Amino acid sequence: MGYMLVFCMLSTFFSMRASGGALSSSSSSNNVHGIGEVFNVMMEGAVGDGRTDDGEAFQRAWLHACRIPSAVVLVPAGRKFSLRPIVFAGPCASKLQLKVEGTIVAMEGPGSGTGDHKAWLEFKNLRDFALVGNGVINGKGRRWWSQVCRPTMKRCNPGSKEPPNGLVFQNCVNVRVSNLRIRDSPKFHLTFTNCDGVRATGLLITAPRNSPNTDGIHLKDCQNVFILNCRIRTGDDCVSIQTGSSLVLIEDIECGPGHGISVGSLGKSRSKACVWGIKVDRATFDRTTNGFRIKSWQGGSGHAHGIMFLNAKMNKVEKPVVIDQYYCDSATPCANETSAVAISEIIIANITGRSSSMMAVDIKCSEHVPCRNVVLQNITVTTESNKDKSTADISCWNAYGFITNITSPMSCSLKPEPAGTGLFDPYRNPTRPLGC
């Protein structure tokens, strides 16, 4: 069948990209010794007592290393370095590395300087850069979370300042973030914007379940992204994939608590959104509100296309799979619209585990722009609430495609695709889908 062809082609494409390609050949080694000159921030005047602002010492070390190929800025173990919002800017010589073995914390109290910044640690205009190590980066976000004002909150101070994001990579090419523990960011923990070639591996990202907007990894306008072997336990999305993102591979990720892995929301305020070529494989969700989710606002335009959710295990997940073209994160109801972000070529296969509700799959597509080529295969999710562990429901509305090997009770009737319509491989000719 057509869906099997695209399944095999996408899997082969991502396997080749993950095991080779430009990223692996140009990323610098984790080994400090033998790869260039090392600039220890302690030698540049850092105190490392967790209270003193060490920003100037970090900047001096960065400026020295930026001029030298294969240089390392070293944050040594056994020390705690306090930083105000800081920008590590390029362009720099190739294969620059910031190696964090100690702890970096956000400054607190008067003069911390975070109030008017959109980012705490910002990396911009870099190529062949690696942020690595076995250390900790702590955003000290607790002082922000009680001030956050979200649209759905009934009691909210609209004058509150927006918290800064934690680590932000902007306009970067071929960057790697590996093996760090990143925790308690005021807002998103790790953000990539307008980046080409991203590799995030072996990360532990944590924040309390009730911390607002603390997404683990947030992507916008990025391509060629690999998120591998990460554990993300926050108060919001484990991974959020926003408009302009394409060719994203997520493998072997543990997610929970939080809101799951989300494509979107897309199309807010009648905007145009394009996301394509997304594969999530071997994910585990533990007590999340969602597992996989595609969400878009009414009134938008563009296309979410070529998305695969495969081989997932669910443990007490409220809604394991969601496709929602009626998303509305607003204190007041959203108006009905005739336009929508198109959603097509979606494969959801090999999903097992337990739902904390009666729902396993919930698909709600636009009356005017229905979802196309949706494939559901091998989904067996039981309900946590029933003593007999009966299978959870699969619900679909206004979607085209087909179902194979499903044993769940279904209020789902995927409409058959017109004759001659079939899934196709967006990587054979990797261009943007129609409408983008």
GROMACS .gro file of C-alpha atoms in nm:
model
  436
    1MET     CA    1   0.000   0.000   0.000
    2GLY     CA    2   0.098   0.363  -0.045
    3TYR     CA    3   0.136   0.429   0.326
    4MET     CA    4   0.390   0.144   0.356
    5LEU     CA    5   0.601   0.301   0.082
    6VAL     CA    6   0.613   0.637   0.253
    7PHE     CA    7   0.678   0.469   0.589
    8CYS     CA    8   0.984   0.289   0.451
    9MET     CA    9   1.115   0.592   0.262
   10LEU     CA   10   1.084   0.827   0.559
   11SER     CA   11   1.247   0.576   0.791
   12THR     CA   12   1.539   0.528   0.551
   13PHE     CA   13   1.582   0.902   0.507
   14PHE     CA   14   1.596   0.973   0.879
   15SER     CA   15   1.827   0.678   0.948
   16MET     CA   16   2.075   0.811   0.695
   17ARG     CA   17   2.056   1.165   0.828
   18ALA     CA   18   2.090   1.057   1.192
   19SER     CA   19   2.393   0.836   1.131
   20GLY     CA   20   2.584   1.065   0.898
   21GLY     CA   21   2.561   1.395   0.718
   22ALA     CA   22   2.704   1.736   0.785
   23LEU     CA   23   2.621   1.743   1.152
   24SER     CA   24   2.833   1.449   1.257
   25SER     CA   25   3.129   1.549   1.043
   26SER     CA   26   3.149   1.908   1.159
   27SER     CA   27   3.057   1.895   1.528
   28SER     CA   28   3.349   1.929   1.766
   29SER     CA   29   3.451   1.660   2.012
   30ASN     CA   30   3.345   1.645   2.376
   31ASN     CA   31   3.709   1.592   2.466
   32VAL     CA   32   3.867   1.921   2.576
   33HIS     CA   33   4.224   1.800   2.540
   34GLY     CA   34   4.376   1.810   2.194
   35ILE     CA   35   4.109   2.014   2.016
   36GLY     CA   36   4.242   2.364   2.066
   37GLU     CA   37   4.314   2.625   2.327
   38VAL     CA   38   4.109   2.617   2.647
   39PHE     CA   39   3.983   2.935   2.815
   40ASN     CA   40   3.879   2.861   3.173
   41VAL     CA   41   3.635   3.123   3.302
   42MET     CA   42   3.810   3.110   3.642
   43MET     CA   43   4.130   3.232   3.477
   44GLU     CA   44   3.932   3.524   3.333
   45GLY     CA   45   3.819   3.641   3.678
   46ALA     CA   46   3.506   3.439   3.753
   47VAL     CA   47   3.442   3.387   4.126
   48GLY     CA   48   3.209   3.086   4.108
   49ASP     CA   49   3.043   3.135   4.447
   50GLY     CA   50   2.684   3.131   4.315
   51ARG     CA   51   2.623   3.495   4.417
   52THR     CA   52   2.873   3.715   4.235
   53ASP     CA   53   2.792   3.818   3.879
   54ASP     CA   54   3.043   3.628   3.664
   55GLY     CA   55   2.915   3.767   3.333
   56GLU     CA   56   3.222   3.976   3.248
   57ALA     CA   57   3.455   3.681   3.298
   58PHE     CA   58   3.238   3.464   3.071
   59GLN     CA   59   3.237   3.735   2.805
   60ARG     CA   60   3.616   3.770   2.816
   61ALA     CA   61   3.664   3.397   2.780
   62TRP     CA   62   3.413   3.390   2.495
   63LEU     CA   63   3.579   3.674   2.302
   64HIS     CA   64   3.919   3.506   2.328
   65ALA     CA   65   3.790   3.166   2.218
   66CYS     CA   66   3.572   3.307   1.941
   67ARG     CA   67   3.882   3.410   1.743
   68ILE     CA   68   4.050   3.067   1.749
   69PRO     CA   69   3.944   2.753   1.560
   70SER     CA   70   3.851   2.457   1.781
   71ALA     CA   71   3.873   2.658   2.103
   72VAL     CA   72   3.694   2.574   2.428
   73VAL     CA   73   3.534   2.796   2.690
   74LEU     CA   74   3.548   2.583   3.005
   75VAL     CA   75   3.308   2.617   3.298
   76PRO     CA   76   3.486   2.396   3.554
   77ALA     CA   77   3.330   2.142   3.787
   78GLY     CA   78   3.281   2.211   4.157
   79ARG     CA   79   3.179   2.575   4.114
   80LYS     CA   80   2.850   2.762   4.077
   81PHE     CA   81   2.853   3.059   3.839
   82SER     CA   82   2.585   3.327   3.854
   83LEU     CA   83   2.488   3.514   3.536
   84ARG     CA   84   2.256   3.795   3.438
   85PRO     CA   85   2.105   3.776   3.087
   86ILE     CA   86   2.397   3.746   2.846
   87VAL     CA   87   2.449   3.712   2.469
   88PHE     CA   88   2.717   3.486   2.325
   89ALA     CA   89   2.740   3.624   1.974
   90GLY     CA   90   2.916   3.519   1.657
   91PRO     CA   91   3.028   3.477   1.396
   92CYS     CA   92   3.323   3.289   1.547
   93ALA     CA   93   3.598   3.065   1.419
   94SER     CA   94   3.486   2.710   1.348
   95LYS     CA   95   3.424   2.437   1.608
   96LEU     CA   96   3.387   2.659   1.910
   97GLN     CA   97   3.274   2.477   2.223
   98LEU     CA   98   3.127   2.590   2.553
   99LYS     CA   99   3.189   2.303   2.794
  100VAL     CA  100   2.986   2.320   3.116
  101GLU     CA  101   3.109   2.086   3.391
  102GLY     CA  102   3.004   2.305   3.685
  103THR     CA  103   2.673   2.483   3.748
  104ILE     CA  104   2.542   2.800   3.586
  105VAL     CA  105   2.254   2.975   3.767
  106ALA     CA  106   2.045   3.282   3.694
  107MET     CA  107   2.107   3.577   3.922
  108GLU     CA  108   1.832   3.654   4.168
  109GLY     CA  109   1.714   3.960   4.354
  110PRO     CA  110   1.758   4.334   4.279
  111GLY     CA  111   1.984   4.403   3.986
  112SER     CA  112   1.944   4.055   3.838
  113GLY     CA  113   1.864   4.226   3.508
  114THR     CA  114   1.616   3.971   3.373
  115GLY     CA  115   1.306   4.192   3.373
  116ASP     CA  116   1.320   4.328   3.018
  117HIS     CA  117   1.498   4.044   2.840
  118LYS     CA  118   1.343   3.778   2.618
  119ALA     CA  119   1.626   3.535   2.687
  120TRP     CA  120   1.860   3.455   2.974
  121LEU     CA  121   2.144   3.282   2.783
  122GLU     CA  122   2.135   3.367   2.413
  123PHE     CA  123   2.356   3.218   2.142
  124LYS     CA  124   2.333   3.385   1.802
  125ASN     CA  125   2.495   3.384   1.458
  126LEU     CA  126   2.708   3.077   1.526
  127ARG     CA  127   2.825   2.794   1.299
  128ASP     CA  128   2.966   2.456   1.407
  129PHE     CA  129   2.911   2.530   1.776
  130ALA     CA  130   2.866   2.285   2.064
  131LEU     CA  131   2.725   2.343   2.413
  132VAL     CA  132   2.821   2.027   2.601
  133GLY     CA  133   2.927   1.886   2.937
  134ASN     CA  134   2.797   1.706   3.242
  135GLY     CA  135   2.701   2.021   3.432
  136VAL     CA  136   2.379   2.196   3.531
  137ILE     CA  137   2.211   2.507   3.391
  138ASN     CA  138   1.950   2.638   3.636
  139GLY     CA  139   1.721   2.922   3.529
  140LYS     CA  140   1.580   2.980   3.881
  141GLY     CA  141   1.234   3.024   3.732
  142ARG     CA  142   1.023   2.988   4.045
  143ARG     CA  143   1.017   3.362   4.110
  144TRP     CA  144   0.854   3.409   3.767
  145TRP     CA  145   0.592   3.136   3.757
  146SER     CA  146   0.345   3.297   3.998
  147GLN     CA  147   0.348   3.614   3.785
  148VAL     CA  148   0.270   3.451   3.451
  149CYS     CA  149  -0.053   3.568   3.287
  150ARG     CA  150  -0.209   3.316   3.047
  151PRO     CA  151  -0.519   3.384   2.831
  152THR     CA  152  -0.723   3.109   2.997
  153MET     CA  153  -0.658   3.227   3.354
  154LYS     CA  154  -0.962   3.374   3.530
  155ARG     CA  155  -0.745   3.558   3.780
  156CYS     CA  156  -0.451   3.720   3.617
  157ASN     CA  157  -0.238   4.031   3.639
  158PRO     CA  158  -0.218   4.157   3.279
  159GLY     CA  159   0.060   4.397   3.380
  160SER     CA  160   0.299   4.113   3.463
  161LYS     CA  161   0.622   4.103   3.266
  162GLU     CA  162   0.674   3.811   3.033
  163PRO     CA  163   0.941   3.576   3.170
  164PRO     CA  164   1.257   3.529   2.964
  165ASN     CA  165   1.328   3.202   2.789
  166GLY     CA  166   1.619   3.001   2.927
  167LEU     CA  167   1.864   2.900   2.653
  168VAL     CA  168   1.800   3.050   2.309
  169PHE     CA  169   1.979   2.968   1.984
  170GLN     CA  170   1.907   3.212   1.704
  171ASN     CA  171   2.032   3.221   1.342
  172CYS     CA  172   2.272   2.931   1.397
  173VAL     CA  173   2.400   2.662   1.161
  174ASN     CA  174   2.511   2.319   1.272
  175VAL     CA  175   2.482   2.338   1.651
  176ARG     CA  176   2.488   2.066   1.914
  177VAL     CA  177   2.363   2.062   2.274
  178SER     CA  178   2.456   1.744   2.461
  179ASN     CA  179   2.444   1.570   2.800
  180LEU     CA  180   2.352   1.870   3.015
  181ARG     CA  181   2.096   1.898   3.293
  182ILE     CA  182   1.876   2.200   3.226
  183ARG     CA  183   1.622   2.294   3.490
  184ASP     CA  184   1.365   2.546   3.615
  185SER     CA  185   1.367   2.788   3.324
  186PRO     CA  186   1.145   3.097   3.367
  187LYS     CA  187   0.980   3.009   3.033
  188PHE     CA  188   1.092   2.773   2.751
  189HIS     CA  189   1.402   2.579   2.852
  190LEU     CA  190   1.576   2.533   2.515
  191THR     CA  191   1.468   2.732   2.209
  192PHE     CA  192   1.594   2.714   1.852
  193THR     CA  193   1.481   2.987   1.612
  194ASN     CA  194   1.584   3.014   1.246
  195CYS     CA  195   1.848   2.740   1.279
  196ASP     CA  196   1.965   2.489   1.018
  197GLY     CA  197   2.125   2.172   1.156
  198VAL     CA  198   2.040   2.111   1.523
  199ARG     CA  199   2.139   1.812   1.733
  200ALA     CA  200   2.006   1.786   2.091
  201THR     CA  201   2.113   1.462   2.260
  202GLY     CA  202   2.128   1.308   2.606
  203LEU     CA  203   1.959   1.602   2.780
  204LEU     CA  204   1.769   1.596   3.109
  205ILE     CA  205   1.527   1.890   3.120
  206THR     CA  206   1.315   1.933   3.433
  207ALA     CA  207   1.069   2.173   3.596
  208PRO     CA  208   0.769   2.119   3.828
  209ARG     CA  209   0.444   1.989   3.683
  210ASN     CA  210   0.265   2.316   3.765
  211SER     CA  211   0.526   2.552   3.614
  212PRO     CA  212   0.359   2.746   3.328
  213ASN     CA  213   0.500   2.772   2.974
  214THR     CA  214   0.812   2.574   3.061
  215ASP     CA  215   0.835   2.383   2.731
  216GLY     CA  216   1.138   2.156   2.715
  217ILE     CA  217   1.253   2.211   2.355
  218HIS     CA  218   1.087   2.471   2.130
  219LEU     CA  219   1.147   2.488   1.753
  220LYS     CA  220   1.052   2.769   1.517
  221ASP     CA  221   1.172   2.820   1.158
  222CYS     CA  222   1.425   2.537   1.193
  223GLN     CA  223   1.523   2.254   0.962
  224ASN     CA  224   1.735   1.940   0.984
  225VAL     CA  225   1.674   1.884   1.355
  226PHE     CA  226   1.763   1.574   1.558
  227ILE     CA  227   1.636   1.532   1.916
  228LEU     CA  228   1.769   1.202   2.048
  229ASN     CA  229   1.775   1.018   2.382
  230CYS     CA  230   1.636   1.303   2.595
  231ARG     CA  231   1.430   1.300   2.916
  232ILE     CA  232   1.197   1.598   2.948
  233ARG     CA  233   0.980   1.651   3.258
  234THR     CA  234   0.824   1.997   3.266
  235GLY     CA  235   0.495   2.182   3.307
  236ASP     CA  236   0.423   2.227   2.937
  237ASP     CA  237   0.513   2.065   2.602
  238CYS     CA  238   0.810   1.830   2.606
  239VAL     CA  239   0.878   1.936   2.249
  240SER     CA  240   0.693   2.212   2.066
  241ILE     CA  241   0.728   2.232   1.687
  242GLN     CA  242   0.616   2.563   1.543
  243THR     CA  243   0.572   2.712   1.199
  244GLY     CA  244   0.862   2.708   0.953
  245SER     CA  245   1.005   2.385   1.094
  246SER     CA  246   1.083   2.090   0.867
  247LEU     CA  247   1.279   1.764   0.860
  248VAL     CA  248   1.265   1.699   1.234
  249LEU     CA  249   1.353   1.360   1.383
  250ILE     CA  250   1.271   1.283   1.749
  251GLU     CA  251   1.381   0.942   1.879
  252ASP     CA  252   1.398   0.767   2.216
  253ILE     CA  253   1.245   1.045   2.422
  254GLU     CA  254   1.092   1.014   2.770
  255CYS     CA  255   0.821   1.270   2.832
  256GLY     CA  256   0.627   1.346   3.145
  257PRO     CA  257   0.484   1.523   3.324
  258GLY     CA  258   0.383   1.793   3.080
  259HIS     CA  259   0.165   1.835   2.774
  260GLY     CA  260   0.334   1.587   2.540
  261ILE     CA  261   0.487   1.649   2.197
  262SER     CA  262   0.301   1.915   1.998
  263VAL     CA  263   0.304   2.034   1.640
  264GLY     CA  264   0.161   2.382   1.682
  265SER     CA  265  -0.039   2.563   1.773
  266LEU     CA  266  -0.052   2.684   1.412
  267GLY     CA  267  -0.241   2.959   1.235
  268LYS     CA  268  -0.317   3.189   1.528
  269SER     CA  269  -0.463   3.532   1.439
  270ARG     CA  270  -0.523   3.415   1.079
  271SER     CA  271  -0.151   3.362   1.022
  272LYS     CA  272   0.007   3.129   0.768
  273ALA     CA  273   0.186   2.824   0.908
  274CYS     CA  274   0.395   2.553   0.742
  275VAL     CA  275   0.538   2.243   0.912
  276TRP     CA  276   0.648   1.929   0.727
  277GLY     CA  277   0.864   1.620   0.745
  278ILE     CA  278   0.828   1.532   1.117
  279LYS     CA  279   0.902   1.186   1.258
  280VAL     CA  280   0.866   1.087   1.625
  281ASP     CA  281   0.977   0.732   1.701
  282ARG     CA  282   1.006   0.532   2.026
  283ALA     CA  283   0.860   0.787   2.267
  284THR     CA  284   0.741   0.713   2.620
  285PHE     CA  285   0.478   0.934   2.782
  286ASP     CA  286   0.419   0.916   3.157
  287ARG     CA  287   0.117   1.098   3.309
  288THR     CA  288   0.108   1.369   3.043
  289THR     CA  289  -0.207   1.551   2.935
  290ASN     CA  290  -0.138   1.454   2.572
  291GLY     CA  291   0.092   1.220   2.391
  292PHE     CA  292   0.119   1.332   2.027
  293ARG     CA  293  -0.074   1.641   1.929
  294ILE     CA  294  -0.128   1.851   1.616
  295LYS     CA  295  -0.320   2.169   1.696
  296SER     CA  296  -0.428   2.464   1.483
  297TRP     CA  297  -0.651   2.766   1.518
  298GLN     CA  298  -0.948   2.833   1.294
  299GLY     CA  299  -0.889   3.105   1.036
  300GLY     CA  300  -0.525   3.023   0.962
  301SER     CA  301  -0.372   2.901   0.638
  302GLY     CA  302  -0.076   2.693   0.523
  303HIS     CA  303  -0.003   2.322   0.568
  304ALA     CA  304   0.110   2.065   0.827
  305HIS     CA  305   0.224   1.773   0.614
  306GLY     CA  306   0.420   1.448   0.624
  307ILE     CA  307   0.408   1.369   0.998
  308MET     CA  308   0.476   1.027   1.154
  309PHE     CA  309   0.406   0.927   1.516
  310LEU     CA  310   0.540   0.574   1.570
  311ASN     CA  311   0.610   0.313   1.839
  312ALA     CA  312   0.493   0.497   2.150
  313LYS     CA  313   0.414   0.377   2.501
  314MET     CA  314   0.152   0.562   2.705
  315ASN     CA  315   0.120   0.549   3.085
  316LYS     CA  316  -0.187   0.724   3.226
  317VAL     CA  317  -0.197   0.978   2.942
  318GLU     CA  318  -0.518   1.179   2.924
  319LYS     CA  319  -0.531   1.192   2.543
  320PRO     CA  320  -0.263   0.980   2.376
  321VAL     CA  321  -0.323   1.113   2.021
  322VAL     CA  322  -0.488   1.444   1.929
  323ILE     CA  323  -0.545   1.620   1.597
  324ASP     CA  324  -0.740   1.939   1.663
  325GLN     CA  325  -0.817   2.203   1.401
  326TYR     CA  326  -1.040   2.385   1.652
  327TYR     CA  327  -0.772   2.473   1.906
  328CYS     CA  328  -0.869   2.776   2.116
  329ASP     CA  329  -0.645   2.886   2.402
  330SER     CA  330  -0.862   3.181   2.494
  331ALA     CA  331  -1.070   3.297   2.788
  332THR     CA  332  -1.360   3.356   2.543
  333PRO     CA  333  -1.490   3.118   2.274
  334CYS     CA  334  -1.324   3.144   1.933
  335ALA     CA  335  -1.535   3.242   1.632
  336ASN     CA  336  -1.607   2.984   1.362
  337GLU     CA  337  -1.393   3.035   1.051
  338THR     CA  338  -1.401   2.881   0.703
  339SER     CA  339  -1.024   2.871   0.652
  340ALA     CA  340  -0.774   2.648   0.832
  341VAL     CA  341  -0.419   2.516   0.824
  342ALA     CA  342  -0.440   2.204   0.605
  343ILE     CA  343  -0.330   1.877   0.770
  344SER     CA  344  -0.230   1.582   0.550
  345GLU     CA  345  -0.010   1.272   0.516
  346ILE     CA  346  -0.025   1.166   0.881
  347ILE     CA  347   0.082   0.817   0.994
  348ILE     CA  348   0.006   0.708   1.353
  349ALA     CA  349   0.120   0.352   1.418
  350ASN     CA  350   0.211   0.108   1.698
  351ILE     CA  351   0.069   0.296   1.998
  352THR     CA  352   0.023   0.097   2.320
  353GLY     CA  353  -0.037   0.161   2.690
  354ARG     CA  354  -0.297   0.320   2.914
  355SER     CA  355  -0.515   0.629   2.889
  356SER     CA  356  -0.631   0.813   3.201
  357SER     CA  357  -0.954   0.897   3.015
  358MET     CA  358  -1.183   0.696   2.788
  359MET     CA  359  -1.004   0.834   2.481
  360ALA     CA  360  -0.708   0.693   2.285
  361VAL     CA  361  -0.730   0.897   1.964
  362ASP     CA  362  -0.926   1.219   1.919
  363ILE     CA  363  -0.933   1.368   1.568
  364LYS     CA  364  -1.138   1.682   1.503
  365CYS     CA  365  -1.083   1.833   1.159
  366SER     CA  366  -1.217   2.146   0.997
  367GLU     CA  367  -1.555   2.130   0.829
  368HIS     CA  368  -1.415   2.330   0.538
  369VAL     CA  369  -1.054   2.203   0.525
  370PRO     CA  370  -1.069   1.835   0.632
  371CYS     CA  371  -0.761   1.630   0.723
  372ARG     CA  372  -0.636   1.412   0.435
  373ASN     CA  373  -0.446   1.084   0.413
  374VAL     CA  374  -0.460   0.999   0.784
  375VAL     CA  375  -0.344   0.643   0.858
  376LEU     CA  376  -0.414   0.474   1.194
  377GLN     CA  377  -0.245   0.138   1.246
  378ASN     CA  378  -0.182  -0.099   1.540
  379ILE     CA  379  -0.327   0.113   1.821
  380THR     CA  380  -0.409  -0.069   2.146
  381VAL     CA  381  -0.466   0.163   2.440
  382THR     CA  382  -0.660   0.055   2.748
  383THR     CA  383  -0.845   0.281   2.990
  384GLU     CA  384  -0.711   0.340   3.338
  385SER     CA  385  -1.053   0.414   3.486
  386ASN     CA  386  -1.217   0.080   3.401
  387LYS     CA  387  -1.143  -0.217   3.625
  388ASP     CA  388  -1.164  -0.453   3.329
  389LYS     CA  389  -0.901  -0.244   3.143
  390SER     CA  390  -1.120  -0.211   2.835
  391THR     CA  391  -0.976  -0.046   2.527
  392ALA     CA  392  -1.009   0.330   2.492
  393ASP     CA  393  -1.210   0.498   2.220
  394ILE     CA  394  -1.090   0.627   1.884
  395SER     CA  395  -1.290   0.927   1.767
  396CYS     CA  396  -1.264   1.096   1.425
  397TRP     CA  397  -1.454   1.377   1.263
  398ASN     CA  398  -1.421   1.502   0.905
  399ALA     CA  399  -1.096   1.321   0.823
  400TYR     CA  400  -0.999   1.112   0.519
  401GLY     CA  401  -0.774   0.806   0.530
  402PHE     CA  402  -0.792   0.449   0.654
  403ILE     CA  403  -0.752   0.226   0.959
  404THR     CA  404  -0.576  -0.111   0.994
  405ASN     CA  405  -0.534  -0.348   1.290
  406ILE     CA  406  -0.737  -0.147   1.540
  407THR     CA  407  -0.925  -0.335   1.814
  408SER     CA  408  -1.056  -0.033   2.006
  409PRO     CA  409  -1.423   0.063   2.005
  410MET     CA  410  -1.454   0.339   1.753
  411SER     CA  411  -1.673   0.638   1.690
  412CYS     CA  412  -1.430   0.692   1.404
  413SER     CA  413  -1.521   0.669   1.042
  414LEU     CA  414  -1.232   0.793   0.831
  415LYS     CA  415  -1.367   0.886   0.490
  416PRO     CA  416  -1.210   0.700   0.197
  417GLU     CA  417  -0.970   0.900  -0.015
  418PRO     CA  418  -1.076   0.962  -0.378
  419ALA     CA  419  -0.946   0.707  -0.629
  420GLY     CA  420  -0.586   0.770  -0.728
  421THR     CA  421  -0.505   0.964  -0.412
  422GLY     CA  422  -0.217   0.823  -0.210
  423LEU     CA  423   0.048   0.914   0.040
  424PHE     CA  424   0.368   1.041  -0.113
  425ASP     CA  425   0.720   1.090   0.012
  426PRO     CA  426   0.808   1.457   0.077
  427TYR     CA  427   1.180   1.367   0.087
  428ARG     CA  428   1.208   1.232  -0.266
  429ASN     CA  429   1.163   1.589  -0.380
  430PRO     CA  430   1.205   1.786  -0.055
  431THR     CA  431   1.007   2.100  -0.125
  432ARG     CA  432   0.745   2.274   0.078
  433PRO     CA  433   0.392   2.130   0.050
  434LEU     CA  434   0.114   2.306  -0.132
  435GLY     CA  435  -0.001   2.624   0.039
  436CYS     CA  436   0.341   2.708   0.182
   0.00000   0.00000   0.00000
